[in-house]
PDB file of C-alpha atoms in Angstrom:
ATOM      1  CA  UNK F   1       2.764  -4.895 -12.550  1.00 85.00           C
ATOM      2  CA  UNK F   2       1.798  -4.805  -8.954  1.00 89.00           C
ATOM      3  CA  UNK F   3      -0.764  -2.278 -10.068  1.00 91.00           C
ATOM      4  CA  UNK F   4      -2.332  -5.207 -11.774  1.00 94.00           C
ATOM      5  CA  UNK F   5      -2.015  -7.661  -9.655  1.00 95.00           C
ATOM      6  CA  UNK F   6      -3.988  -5.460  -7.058  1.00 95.00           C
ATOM      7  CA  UNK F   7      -7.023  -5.010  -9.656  1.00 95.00           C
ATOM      8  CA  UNK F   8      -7.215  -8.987  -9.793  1.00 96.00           C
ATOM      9  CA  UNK F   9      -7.160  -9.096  -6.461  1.00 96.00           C
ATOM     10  CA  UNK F  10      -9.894  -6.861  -5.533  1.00 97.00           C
ATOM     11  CA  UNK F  11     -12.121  -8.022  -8.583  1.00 97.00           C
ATOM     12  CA  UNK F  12     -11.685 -11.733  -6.893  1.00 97.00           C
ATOM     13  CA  UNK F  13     -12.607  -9.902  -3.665  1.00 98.00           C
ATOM     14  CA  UNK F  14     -15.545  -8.423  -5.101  1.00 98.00           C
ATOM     15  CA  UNK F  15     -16.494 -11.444  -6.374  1.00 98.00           C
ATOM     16  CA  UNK F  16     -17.192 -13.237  -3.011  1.00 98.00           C
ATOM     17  CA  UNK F  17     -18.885  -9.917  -1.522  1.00 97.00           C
ATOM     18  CA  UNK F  18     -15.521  -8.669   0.143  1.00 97.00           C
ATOM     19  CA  UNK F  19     -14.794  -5.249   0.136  1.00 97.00           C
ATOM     20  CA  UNK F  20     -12.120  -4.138  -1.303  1.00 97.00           C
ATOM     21  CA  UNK F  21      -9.985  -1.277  -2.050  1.00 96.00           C
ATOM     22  CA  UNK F  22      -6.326   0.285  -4.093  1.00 96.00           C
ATOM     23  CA  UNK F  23      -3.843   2.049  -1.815  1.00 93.00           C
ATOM     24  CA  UNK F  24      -1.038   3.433  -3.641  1.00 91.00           C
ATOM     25  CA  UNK F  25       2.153   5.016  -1.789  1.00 87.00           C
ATOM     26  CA  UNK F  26       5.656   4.451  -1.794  1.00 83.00           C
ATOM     27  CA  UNK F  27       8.233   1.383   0.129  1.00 76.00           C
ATOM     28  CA  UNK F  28      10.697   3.466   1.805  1.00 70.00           C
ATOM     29  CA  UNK F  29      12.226   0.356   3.073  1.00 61.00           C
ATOM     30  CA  UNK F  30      12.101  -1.927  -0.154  1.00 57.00           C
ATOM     31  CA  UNK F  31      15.160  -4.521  -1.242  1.00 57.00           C
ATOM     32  CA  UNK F  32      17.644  -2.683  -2.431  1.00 59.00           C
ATOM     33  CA  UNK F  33      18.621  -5.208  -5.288  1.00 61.00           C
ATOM     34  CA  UNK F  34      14.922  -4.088  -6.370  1.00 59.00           C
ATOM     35  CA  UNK F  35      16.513  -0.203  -7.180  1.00 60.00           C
ATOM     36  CA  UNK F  36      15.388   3.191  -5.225  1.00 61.00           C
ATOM     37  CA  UNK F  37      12.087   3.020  -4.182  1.00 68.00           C
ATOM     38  CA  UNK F  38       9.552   3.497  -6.020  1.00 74.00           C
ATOM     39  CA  UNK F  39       5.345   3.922  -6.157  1.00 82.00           C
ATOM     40  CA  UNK F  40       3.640   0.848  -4.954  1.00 87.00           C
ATOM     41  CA  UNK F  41      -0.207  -0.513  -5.343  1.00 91.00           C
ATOM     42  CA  UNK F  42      -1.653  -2.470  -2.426  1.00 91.00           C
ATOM     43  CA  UNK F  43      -4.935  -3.878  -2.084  1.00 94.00           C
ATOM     44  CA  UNK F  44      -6.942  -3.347   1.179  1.00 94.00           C
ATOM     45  CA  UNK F  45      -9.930  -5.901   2.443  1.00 96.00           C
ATOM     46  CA  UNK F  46     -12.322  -5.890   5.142  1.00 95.00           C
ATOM     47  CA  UNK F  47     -12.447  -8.271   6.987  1.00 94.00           C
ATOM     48  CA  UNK F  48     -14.404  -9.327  10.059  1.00 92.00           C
ATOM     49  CA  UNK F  49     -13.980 -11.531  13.158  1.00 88.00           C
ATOM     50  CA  UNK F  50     -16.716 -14.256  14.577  1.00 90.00           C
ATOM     51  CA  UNK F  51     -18.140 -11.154  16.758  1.00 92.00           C
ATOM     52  CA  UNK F  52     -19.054  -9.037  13.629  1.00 89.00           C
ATOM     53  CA  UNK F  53     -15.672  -6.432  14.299  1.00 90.00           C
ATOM     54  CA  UNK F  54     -14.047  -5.535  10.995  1.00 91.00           C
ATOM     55  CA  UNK F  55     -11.064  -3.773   9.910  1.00 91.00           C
ATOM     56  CA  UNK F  56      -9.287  -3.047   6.780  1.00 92.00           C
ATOM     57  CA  UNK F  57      -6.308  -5.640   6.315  1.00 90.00           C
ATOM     58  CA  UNK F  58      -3.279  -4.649   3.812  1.00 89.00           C
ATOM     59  CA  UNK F  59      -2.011  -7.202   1.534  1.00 89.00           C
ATOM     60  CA  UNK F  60       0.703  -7.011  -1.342  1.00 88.00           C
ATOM     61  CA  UNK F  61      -0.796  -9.121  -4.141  1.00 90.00           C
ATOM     62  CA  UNK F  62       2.340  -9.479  -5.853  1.00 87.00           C
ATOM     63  CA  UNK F  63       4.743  -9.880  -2.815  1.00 82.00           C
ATOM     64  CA  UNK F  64       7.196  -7.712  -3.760  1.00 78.00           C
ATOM     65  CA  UNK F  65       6.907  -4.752  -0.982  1.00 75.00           C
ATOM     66  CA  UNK F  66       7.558  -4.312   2.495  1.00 68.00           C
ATOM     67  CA  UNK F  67       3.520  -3.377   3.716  1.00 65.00           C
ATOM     68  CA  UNK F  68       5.435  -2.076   7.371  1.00 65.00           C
ATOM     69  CA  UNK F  69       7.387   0.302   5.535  1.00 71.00           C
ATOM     70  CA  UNK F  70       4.188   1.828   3.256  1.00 77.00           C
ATOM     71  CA  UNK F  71       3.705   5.646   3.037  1.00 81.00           C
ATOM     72  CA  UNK F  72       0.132   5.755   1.758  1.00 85.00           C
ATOM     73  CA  UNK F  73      -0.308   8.788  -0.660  1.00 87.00           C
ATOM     74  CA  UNK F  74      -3.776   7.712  -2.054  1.00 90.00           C
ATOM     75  CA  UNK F  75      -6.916   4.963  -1.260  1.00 93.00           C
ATOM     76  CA  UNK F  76      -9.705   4.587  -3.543  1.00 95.00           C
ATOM     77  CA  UNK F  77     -12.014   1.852  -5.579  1.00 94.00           C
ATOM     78  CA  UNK F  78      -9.360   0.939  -8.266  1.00 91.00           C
ATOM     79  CA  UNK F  79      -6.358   3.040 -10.062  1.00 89.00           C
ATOM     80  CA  UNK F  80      -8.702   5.382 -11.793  1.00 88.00           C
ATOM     81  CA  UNK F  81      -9.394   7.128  -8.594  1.00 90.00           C
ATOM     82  CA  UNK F  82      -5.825   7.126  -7.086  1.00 88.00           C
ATOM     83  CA  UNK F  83      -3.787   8.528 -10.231  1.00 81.00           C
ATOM     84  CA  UNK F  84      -0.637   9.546  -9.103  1.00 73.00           C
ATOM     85  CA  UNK F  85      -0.986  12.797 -11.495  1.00 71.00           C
ATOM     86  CA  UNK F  86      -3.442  13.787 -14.823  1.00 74.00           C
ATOM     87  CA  UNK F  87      -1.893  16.503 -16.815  1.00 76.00           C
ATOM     88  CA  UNK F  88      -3.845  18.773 -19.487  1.00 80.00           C
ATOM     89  CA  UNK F  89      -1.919  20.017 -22.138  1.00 82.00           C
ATOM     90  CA  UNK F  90       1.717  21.045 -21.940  1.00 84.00           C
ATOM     91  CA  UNK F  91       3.423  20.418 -18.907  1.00 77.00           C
ATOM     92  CA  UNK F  92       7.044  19.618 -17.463  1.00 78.00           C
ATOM     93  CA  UNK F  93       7.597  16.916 -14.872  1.00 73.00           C
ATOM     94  CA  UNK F  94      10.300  17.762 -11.937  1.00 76.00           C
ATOM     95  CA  UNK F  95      11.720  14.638 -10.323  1.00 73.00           C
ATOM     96  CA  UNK F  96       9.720  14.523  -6.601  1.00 70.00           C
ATOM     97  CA  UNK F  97      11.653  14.973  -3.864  1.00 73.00           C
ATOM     98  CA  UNK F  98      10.514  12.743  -0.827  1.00 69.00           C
ATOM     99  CA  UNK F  99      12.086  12.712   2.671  1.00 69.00           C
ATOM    100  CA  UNK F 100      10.922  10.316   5.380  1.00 66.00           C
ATOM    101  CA  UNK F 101      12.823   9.921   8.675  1.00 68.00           C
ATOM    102  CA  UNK F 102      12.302   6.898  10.667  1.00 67.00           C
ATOM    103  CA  UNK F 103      11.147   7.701  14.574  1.00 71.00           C
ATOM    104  CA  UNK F 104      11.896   5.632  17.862  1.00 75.00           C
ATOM    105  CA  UNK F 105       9.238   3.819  19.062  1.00 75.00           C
ATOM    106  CA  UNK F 106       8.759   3.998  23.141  1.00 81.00           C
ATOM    107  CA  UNK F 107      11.691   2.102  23.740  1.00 84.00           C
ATOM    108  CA  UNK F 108      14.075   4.089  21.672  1.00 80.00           C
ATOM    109  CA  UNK F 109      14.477   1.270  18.899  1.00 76.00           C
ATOM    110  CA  UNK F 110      14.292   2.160  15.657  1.00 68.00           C
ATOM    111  CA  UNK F 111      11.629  -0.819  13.802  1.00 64.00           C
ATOM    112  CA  UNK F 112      13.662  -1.962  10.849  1.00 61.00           C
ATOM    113  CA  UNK F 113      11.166  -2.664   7.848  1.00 60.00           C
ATOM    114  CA  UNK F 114      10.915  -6.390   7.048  1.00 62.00           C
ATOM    115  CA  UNK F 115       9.313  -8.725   4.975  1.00 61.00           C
ATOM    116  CA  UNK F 116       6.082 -10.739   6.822  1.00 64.00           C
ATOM    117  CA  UNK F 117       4.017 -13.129   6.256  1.00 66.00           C
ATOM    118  CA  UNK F 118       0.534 -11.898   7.418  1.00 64.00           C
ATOM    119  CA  UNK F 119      -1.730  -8.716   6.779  1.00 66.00           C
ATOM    120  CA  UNK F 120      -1.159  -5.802   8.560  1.00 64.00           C
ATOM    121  CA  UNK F 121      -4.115  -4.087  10.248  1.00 64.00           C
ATOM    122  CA  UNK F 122      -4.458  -0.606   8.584  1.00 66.00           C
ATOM    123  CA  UNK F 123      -6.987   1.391  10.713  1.00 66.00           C
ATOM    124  CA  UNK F 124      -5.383   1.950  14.192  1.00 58.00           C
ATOM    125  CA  UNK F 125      -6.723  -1.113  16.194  1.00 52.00           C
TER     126      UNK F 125
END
């Protein structure tokens, strides 16, 4: 589903010259009542301010992620050039195994994932 909802989105973007781009990773922090986590799809524009600056923003087209708790795996034009995995011929599938271990920020503080309301600024500025 959210894989869907992010091809809509960037099509729309596309439509009124926006760039746009799939990011696919996993919530480490997502609802619990949702189950473990699981892969997500994301949709990143760029956008630019009255000065002509752009970034990349993040946005969750179907609003059921946590973008502050994203571990990107893949970014590309749509979900044909972020697939997850393409097997030929026989194969067996393990169950992955992901760790991630939340780090102090200067303070000390642990920053709790949470849900927002705005896009979150995905290249570094």
């Amino acid at each position: 589903v959210c894989r869907d909802f992010a091809h809509l989105m960037i099509a729309l973007c596309r439509a009124v010259n926006l760039p746009a781009r799939m990011v696919s990773g996993m919530d480490y922090g997502a609802d619990p009542a949702l189950g473990p986590p699981d892969f997500h799809a994301y949709v990143e524009v760029y956008l630019t301010d009255t000065f002509g600056v752009g970034r990349w923003y993040m946005f969750d087209p179907s609003g059921t992620a946590i973008p502050m708790s994203f571990v990107r795996f893949c970014t590309g034009r749509d979900a044909a050039d972020i697939a997850f995995a393409t097997i030929f011929g026989n194969g067996n599938a393990a169950q992955p195994v992901i760790s991630i271990q939340a780090v102090p920020d200067a303070y000390g503080q642990l920053v709790l994932p949470q849900h927002v309301g705005y896009a979150l600024s995905t290249d570094g500025t």
